[in-house]
Structure formats: structure tokens, C-alpha cells
């Protein structure tokens, strides 16, 4: 998973560098596919449950699972969310970034920063024995402190031999509740937050998830492992 995580981190850095005004999300998908396969890894999302691409590329009110397209060109002010997975030797990793295209509004900028930081706030309290409710509560409390919404219907997850494994890792929760995490568990922690409501809908393409109120969203994700002496982030 360390090997896969390094390849995935480098893939996302490449996408962050290449995601410029005028570029299509299909082009970014092609770059990710070529990079991952050139490293001898597999794109974990491609054909996963029938998903047709290497990356999910979701813009503004699209939260996750956006399908890359030649017709979707990046424009000034967009918030682009790239979610991607890479596997090697049968083990997978999963990570996501939010990318500001050109200059974005102040509220989008803040949303993006708070989303990323909420992940790290969660990591700060993470160790063997911590309850999922405590992790979720920490993320939720941080995000809601800025007046943003935390999506409930999509959550983080265990990961390893497959991309999605138990347990569910919600970005909300009640202190002192939920299962305790254990040493060596590998999980994907992935806050998805919005400028408005936490309610979501699915588009007719059967994949793309959007906010119900049409307000922008941000996403940040890494695969982590709880080590005896702390948390190791595998996809940074
Ligand atoms: Mg992901
Ligand atoms: Mg994930």
C-alpha cells in the first residue's frame, strides 16, 4: 500500500499541475491513466462497479463521481475535485484533492482550505483505540465551526485488498460512540463539505453526485494507516 500510495500521490500532484483553464477533464483522466500504468500500478477506479474512468472529476456543485469528458473544459473560478485510486501487488489506495482553477471566490477558497484542514484535524486525534464517533465528531465540529455543511450520505472507508472495505468512516459523529480503531488498520478519511446543505442527489448519468441546493462542495482524502507510534499518511 505504501508503494501504491506513493504512485497515487504523484499522480495527483501531476493532475494539480496540469489542471489549468481550457483543459478538459478527459485529458486529465488520460494523464492519470498513463502515469499509473507506466509505474506498473492499476487504476483502482477504472471499471470499479462499472465506472468508466481512472479519475473522478467533479466540478463545483458536483461532490464526487463526476465522469471525465472531452466536453468539460476547466474555467476560471471552478472548484475541481479529483478523486483517484491506485493499486499494486493487489493492494489499493484512494485519495482526493480539490483544485482551484484560476482565481476562485473567497468563499470557495475558504471551503477548500477548511476541507483539507478538517482531514488533518481528524488525523491529530487518530490512534489505536480511538472511536469512529470521536474521529467523525472532530471533523464535523471543525467544519461546522466555519458554517459549512458536512455530507452525511457519503463517508470514508476501510481499504486494502479492495477499495471499499469495512468500517464506514463518517465525517460526522458523536463523541464516545462507534467502533474503536485498531493498530495497522488502513482507512481512507475523506471529508466532503459544502457551502450549503449536506443533502445530495444523483444525476441521471447514474454516477455524478451533486449538492441538492446547487452550492459548491470540496473534497479531500488520503489513505492512512494507524501505526504503533502514530498515523502514517500513505497518499501524500
Ligand atoms: Mg476517493
Ligand atoms: Mg474513498
mmCIF file of C-alpha atoms and ligand atoms in Angstrom:
data_model
loop_
_atom_site.group_PDB
_atom_site.id
_atom_site.type_symbol
_atom_site.label_atom_id
_atom_site.label_comp_id
_atom_site.label_asym_id
_atom_site.label_seq_id
_atom_site.Cartn_x
_atom_site.Cartn_y
_atom_site.Cartn_z
ATOM 1 C CA UNK A 1 0.000 0.000 0.000
ATOM 2 C CA UNK A 2 2.953 2.350 0.582
ATOM 3 C CA UNK A 3 4.077 1.691 -2.992
ATOM 4 C CA UNK A 4 0.598 2.280 -4.396
ATOM 5 C CA UNK A 5 0.130 5.352 -2.213
ATOM 6 C CA UNK A 6 3.314 6.964 -3.488
ATOM 7 C CA UNK A 7 2.240 6.423 -7.100
ATOM 8 C CA UNK A 8 -1.197 7.852 -6.337
ATOM 9 C CA UNK A 9 0.253 10.890 -4.544
ATOM 10 C CA UNK A 10 2.486 11.606 -7.532
ATOM 11 C CA UNK A 11 -0.451 11.137 -9.920
ATOM 12 C CA UNK A 12 -2.497 13.708 -8.021
ATOM 13 C CA UNK A 13 0.440 16.158 -7.960
ATOM 14 C CA UNK A 14 0.700 15.792 -11.734
ATOM 15 C CA UNK A 15 -3.032 16.472 -12.139
ATOM 16 C CA UNK A 16 -2.822 19.507 -9.837
ATOM 17 C CA UNK A 17 -0.049 20.879 -12.006
ATOM 18 C CA UNK A 18 -1.889 20.241 -15.300
ATOM 19 C CA UNK A 19 -5.404 21.324 -14.286
ATOM 20 C CA UNK A 20 -5.465 24.723 -15.993
ATOM 21 C CA UNK A 21 -8.101 26.872 -17.680
ATOM 22 C CA UNK A 22 -9.135 25.355 -21.040
ATOM 23 C CA UNK A 23 -8.017 21.807 -20.264
ATOM 24 C CA UNK A 24 -10.675 19.061 -20.430
ATOM 25 C CA UNK A 25 -11.301 16.638 -17.589
ATOM 26 C CA UNK A 26 -10.893 13.800 -20.115
ATOM 27 C CA UNK A 27 -7.340 14.983 -20.774
ATOM 28 C CA UNK A 28 -6.593 14.856 -17.022
ATOM 29 C CA UNK A 29 -8.043 11.353 -16.928
ATOM 30 C CA UNK A 30 -5.732 10.263 -19.728
ATOM 31 C CA UNK A 31 -2.699 11.705 -17.902
ATOM 32 C CA UNK A 32 -3.636 9.839 -14.724
ATOM 33 C CA UNK A 33 -4.172 6.562 -16.585
ATOM 34 C CA UNK A 34 -0.844 6.838 -18.379
ATOM 35 C CA UNK A 35 1.074 7.769 -15.235
ATOM 36 C CA UNK A 36 -0.367 4.988 -13.075
ATOM 37 C CA UNK A 37 0.049 2.254 -15.678
ATOM 38 C CA UNK A 38 3.579 3.402 -16.594
ATOM 39 C CA UNK A 39 4.506 2.819 -12.940
ATOM 40 C CA UNK A 40 3.220 -0.765 -13.134
ATOM 41 C CA UNK A 41 0.169 0.010 -10.995
ATOM 42 C CA UNK A 42 -3.525 -0.320 -11.804
ATOM 43 C CA UNK A 43 -6.116 2.469 -11.744
ATOM 44 C CA UNK A 44 -8.361 1.187 -8.947
ATOM 45 C CA UNK A 45 -11.486 3.052 -10.099
ATOM 46 C CA UNK A 46 -11.429 2.039 -13.770
ATOM 47 C CA UNK A 47 -14.313 -0.435 -14.268
ATOM 48 C CA UNK A 48 -14.923 -0.468 -10.495
ATOM 49 C CA UNK A 49 -18.660 -1.084 -10.315
ATOM 50 C CA UNK A 50 -18.648 -0.119 -13.983
ATOM 51 C CA UNK A 51 -17.060 3.331 -13.527
ATOM 52 C CA UNK A 52 -15.643 4.291 -16.938
ATOM 53 C CA UNK A 53 -12.508 6.273 -15.967
ATOM 54 C CA UNK A 54 -9.301 6.459 -13.935
ATOM 55 C CA UNK A 55 -10.259 9.639 -12.071
ATOM 56 C CA UNK A 56 -13.494 11.091 -10.836
ATOM 57 C CA UNK A 57 -13.579 14.745 -11.908
ATOM 58 C CA UNK A 58 -16.306 16.762 -10.200
ATOM 59 C CA UNK A 59 -16.835 20.497 -10.551
ATOM 60 C CA UNK A 60 -18.432 22.979 -8.122
ATOM 61 C CA UNK A 61 -21.838 21.578 -7.029
ATOM 62 C CA UNK A 62 -20.730 18.119 -8.159
ATOM 63 C CA UNK A 63 -19.429 16.489 -4.996
ATOM 64 C CA UNK A 64 -17.951 13.215 -6.245
ATOM 65 C CA UNK A 65 -18.069 10.584 -9.016
ATOM 66 C CA UNK A 66 -18.074 13.071 -11.913
ATOM 67 C CA UNK A 67 -17.190 11.341 -15.192
ATOM 68 C CA UNK A 68 -14.322 12.931 -17.158
ATOM 69 C CA UNK A 69 -15.407 14.296 -20.537
ATOM 70 C CA UNK A 70 -13.923 15.975 -23.605
ATOM 71 C CA UNK A 71 -16.795 18.434 -23.316
ATOM 72 C CA UNK A 72 -15.975 19.515 -19.781
ATOM 73 C CA UNK A 73 -13.332 22.243 -20.045
ATOM 74 C CA UNK A 74 -11.935 23.927 -16.962
ATOM 75 C CA UNK A 75 -12.899 27.563 -16.492
ATOM 76 C CA UNK A 76 -11.704 30.354 -14.239
ATOM 77 C CA UNK A 77 -13.293 30.172 -10.788
ATOM 78 C CA UNK A 78 -14.194 26.481 -10.795
ATOM 79 C CA UNK A 79 -13.516 24.166 -7.879
ATOM 80 C CA UNK A 80 -12.347 20.883 -9.367
ATOM 81 C CA UNK A 81 -12.356 17.747 -7.246
ATOM 82 C CA UNK A 82 -10.140 14.901 -8.411
ATOM 83 C CA UNK A 83 -10.601 11.523 -6.749
ATOM 84 C CA UNK A 84 -8.387 8.635 -7.793
ATOM 85 C CA UNK A 85 -7.237 5.196 -6.728
ATOM 86 C CA UNK A 86 -4.103 3.189 -7.472
ATOM 87 C CA UNK A 87 -3.236 -0.400 -6.644
ATOM 88 C CA UNK A 88 -0.128 -2.507 -6.855
ATOM 89 C CA UNK A 89 0.552 -6.120 -5.819
ATOM 90 C CA UNK A 90 -3.171 -6.484 -5.135
ATOM 91 C CA UNK A 91 -3.380 -3.644 -2.592
ATOM 92 C CA UNK A 92 -5.177 -0.344 -3.156
ATOM 93 C CA UNK A 93 -5.050 3.272 -2.032
ATOM 94 C CA UNK A 94 -7.563 6.089 -2.511
ATOM 95 C CA UNK A 95 -7.104 9.877 -2.344
ATOM 96 C CA UNK A 96 -8.739 13.108 -3.472
ATOM 97 C CA UNK A 97 -7.804 16.756 -3.879
ATOM 98 C CA UNK A 98 -9.745 19.940 -4.525
ATOM 99 C CA UNK A 99 -8.092 22.232 -7.055
ATOM 100 C CA UNK A 100 -8.885 25.922 -7.586
ATOM 101 C CA UNK A 101 -8.960 26.786 -11.300
ATOM 102 C CA UNK A 102 -7.509 30.252 -11.754
ATOM 103 C CA UNK A 103 -8.898 32.704 -9.216
ATOM 104 C CA UNK A 104 -11.802 31.378 -7.204
ATOM 105 C CA UNK A 105 -14.193 33.291 -4.937
ATOM 106 C CA UNK A 106 -13.144 33.872 -1.329
ATOM 107 C CA UNK A 107 -15.844 31.530 -0.053
ATOM 108 C CA UNK A 108 -14.725 28.725 -2.373
ATOM 109 C CA UNK A 109 -11.120 29.289 -1.286
ATOM 110 C CA UNK A 110 -12.134 29.038 2.370
ATOM 111 C CA UNK A 111 -14.249 25.946 1.723
ATOM 112 C CA UNK A 112 -11.290 24.238 0.092
ATOM 113 C CA UNK A 113 -8.904 25.147 2.922
ATOM 114 C CA UNK A 114 -11.309 24.097 5.684
ATOM 115 C CA UNK A 115 -11.960 20.769 3.947
ATOM 116 C CA UNK A 116 -8.264 19.944 3.755
ATOM 117 C CA UNK A 117 -7.589 21.094 7.315
ATOM 118 C CA UNK A 118 -10.528 19.066 8.660
ATOM 119 C CA UNK A 119 -8.746 15.930 7.448
ATOM 120 C CA UNK A 120 -5.649 16.919 9.423
ATOM 121 C CA UNK A 121 -7.739 17.796 12.495
ATOM 122 C CA UNK A 122 -9.051 14.233 12.360
ATOM 123 C CA UNK A 123 -5.557 12.793 11.958
ATOM 124 C CA UNK A 124 -4.405 14.730 15.060
ATOM 125 C CA UNK A 125 -6.618 12.655 17.360
ATOM 126 C CA UNK A 126 -6.225 9.387 15.479
ATOM 127 C CA UNK A 127 -4.521 6.425 17.161
ATOM 128 C CA UNK A 128 -5.316 2.835 18.059
ATOM 129 C CA UNK A 129 -8.360 2.715 20.355
ATOM 130 C CA UNK A 130 -9.951 5.941 19.105
ATOM 131 C CA UNK A 131 -13.642 5.571 18.300
ATOM 132 C CA UNK A 132 -15.096 6.321 14.880
ATOM 133 C CA UNK A 133 -17.528 8.698 16.573
ATOM 134 C CA UNK A 134 -14.645 10.720 18.004
ATOM 135 C CA UNK A 135 -12.957 10.954 14.619
ATOM 136 C CA UNK A 136 -16.197 11.967 12.889
ATOM 137 C CA UNK A 137 -17.076 14.437 15.614
ATOM 138 C CA UNK A 138 -13.682 16.119 15.366
ATOM 139 C CA UNK A 139 -14.039 16.624 11.600
ATOM 140 C CA UNK A 140 -17.675 17.741 11.839
ATOM 141 C CA UNK A 141 -17.036 20.137 14.690
ATOM 142 C CA UNK A 142 -14.179 21.786 12.832
ATOM 143 C CA UNK A 143 -16.116 22.152 9.560
ATOM 144 C CA UNK A 144 -19.371 23.345 11.119
ATOM 145 C CA UNK A 145 -17.401 25.925 13.104
ATOM 146 C CA UNK A 146 -16.997 27.738 9.782
ATOM 147 C CA UNK A 147 -20.700 27.422 8.948
ATOM 148 C CA UNK A 148 -20.141 24.781 6.254
ATOM 149 C CA UNK A 149 -22.139 21.568 5.778
ATOM 150 C CA UNK A 150 -20.740 18.054 6.222
ATOM 151 C CA UNK A 151 -22.136 15.480 3.808
ATOM 152 C CA UNK A 152 -23.676 12.511 5.624
ATOM 153 C CA UNK A 153 -24.577 10.098 2.833
ATOM 154 C CA UNK A 154 -21.010 9.636 1.614
ATOM 155 C CA UNK A 155 -18.309 8.527 4.032
ATOM 156 C CA UNK A 156 -14.738 7.306 4.296
ATOM 157 C CA UNK A 157 -13.993 3.598 4.495
ATOM 158 C CA UNK A 158 -11.597 0.810 5.200
ATOM 159 C CA UNK A 159 -9.298 -0.027 2.267
ATOM 160 C CA UNK A 160 -6.765 -2.688 1.345
ATOM 161 C CA UNK A 161 -7.267 -5.658 -0.955
ATOM 162 C CA UNK A 162 -10.334 -3.816 -2.263
ATOM 163 C CA UNK A 163 -11.009 -0.093 -2.500
ATOM 164 C CA UNK A 164 -14.010 -0.080 -0.183
ATOM 165 C CA UNK A 165 -13.952 -2.200 2.950
ATOM 166 C CA UNK A 166 -15.433 -2.021 6.427
ATOM 167 C CA UNK A 167 -15.654 0.016 8.515
ATOM 168 C CA UNK A 168 -17.519 3.077 7.277
ATOM 169 C CA UNK A 169 -15.651 6.190 8.405
ATOM 170 C CA UNK A 170 -18.181 9.048 8.660
ATOM 171 C CA UNK A 171 -17.174 12.703 8.756
ATOM 172 C CA UNK A 172 -19.705 13.321 11.498
ATOM 173 C CA UNK A 173 -20.368 11.570 14.763
ATOM 174 C CA UNK A 174 -20.973 11.564 18.459
ATOM 175 C CA UNK A 175 -18.095 11.570 20.926
ATOM 176 C CA UNK A 176 -17.559 8.263 22.658
ATOM 177 C CA UNK A 177 -19.671 6.315 20.152
ATOM 178 C CA UNK A 178 -18.780 3.912 17.373
ATOM 179 C CA UNK A 179 -16.245 1.135 16.931
ATOM 180 C CA UNK A 180 -12.687 1.563 18.162
ATOM 181 C CA UNK A 181 -9.957 1.661 15.531
ATOM 182 C CA UNK A 182 -7.002 -0.650 15.861
ATOM 183 C CA UNK A 183 -3.299 -0.762 15.143
ATOM 184 C CA UNK A 184 -2.431 -1.488 11.487
ATOM 185 C CA UNK A 185 -5.917 -0.691 10.181
ATOM 186 C CA UNK A 186 -5.835 1.105 6.825
ATOM 187 C CA UNK A 187 -8.646 3.591 6.205
ATOM 188 C CA UNK A 188 -9.498 6.331 3.733
ATOM 189 C CA UNK A 189 -10.560 9.514 5.553
ATOM 190 C CA UNK A 190 -12.373 11.852 3.182
ATOM 191 C CA UNK A 191 -14.275 14.933 4.328
ATOM 192 C CA UNK A 192 -16.798 16.159 1.738
ATOM 193 C CA UNK A 193 -18.174 19.561 2.707
ATOM 194 C CA UNK A 194 -20.412 22.190 1.168
ATOM 195 C CA UNK A 195 -21.222 25.884 1.255
ATOM 196 C CA UNK A 196 -24.836 24.983 1.990
ATOM 197 C CA UNK A 197 -26.897 21.957 2.912
ATOM 198 C CA UNK A 198 -25.434 18.490 3.385
ATOM 199 C CA UNK A 199 -28.151 16.949 1.244
ATOM 200 C CA UNK A 200 -27.144 15.404 -2.068
ATOM 201 C CA UNK A 201 -28.698 14.000 -5.233
ATOM 202 C CA UNK A 202 -27.516 11.774 -8.055
ATOM 203 C CA UNK A 203 -27.607 12.881 -11.702
ATOM 204 C CA UNK A 204 -29.184 10.812 -14.468
ATOM 205 C CA UNK A 205 -25.771 9.542 -15.613
ATOM 206 C CA UNK A 206 -26.022 7.141 -12.673
ATOM 207 C CA UNK A 207 -22.766 8.399 -11.161
ATOM 208 C CA UNK A 208 -22.382 12.108 -10.530
ATOM 209 C CA UNK A 209 -23.391 13.226 -7.029
ATOM 210 C CA UNK A 210 -24.397 16.893 -6.654
ATOM 211 C CA UNK A 211 -25.437 19.069 -3.730
ATOM 212 C CA UNK A 212 -29.245 19.324 -3.522
ATOM 213 C CA UNK A 213 -29.085 23.124 -3.255
ATOM 214 C CA UNK A 214 -26.560 23.517 -6.083
ATOM 215 C CA UNK A 215 -23.928 25.118 -3.828
ATOM 216 C CA UNK A 216 -20.226 24.308 -4.299
ATOM 217 C CA UNK A 217 -18.503 21.499 -2.445
ATOM 218 C CA UNK A 218 -14.958 20.465 -1.579
ATOM 219 C CA UNK A 219 -13.352 17.053 -1.029
ATOM 220 C CA UNK A 220 -10.049 15.989 0.463
ATOM 221 C CA UNK A 221 -8.938 12.416 1.049
ATOM 222 C CA UNK A 222 -5.957 10.324 1.974
ATOM 223 C CA UNK A 223 -5.394 6.680 2.792
ATOM 224 C CA UNK A 224 -3.790 6.310 6.216
ATOM 225 C CA UNK A 225 -2.527 3.512 8.425
ATOM 226 C CA UNK A 226 -2.599 3.585 12.225
ATOM 227 C CA UNK A 227 0.928 2.631 13.266
ATOM 228 C CA UNK A 228 2.033 1.742 16.819
ATOM 229 C CA UNK A 229 3.619 5.180 17.147
ATOM 230 C CA UNK A 230 1.216 7.378 15.186
ATOM 231 C CA UNK A 231 -0.555 7.789 11.870
ATOM 232 C CA UNK A 232 1.204 7.319 8.553
ATOM 233 C CA UNK A 233 -0.413 9.018 5.581
ATOM 234 C CA UNK A 234 0.199 6.800 2.551
ATOM 235 C CA UNK A 235 -1.012 9.099 -0.218
ATOM 236 C CA UNK A 236 0.867 12.347 0.453
HETATM 237 MG MG1 LIG B 1 -11.635 8.547 -3.170
HETATM 238 MG MG1 LIG B 2 -12.592 6.920 -0.754
#
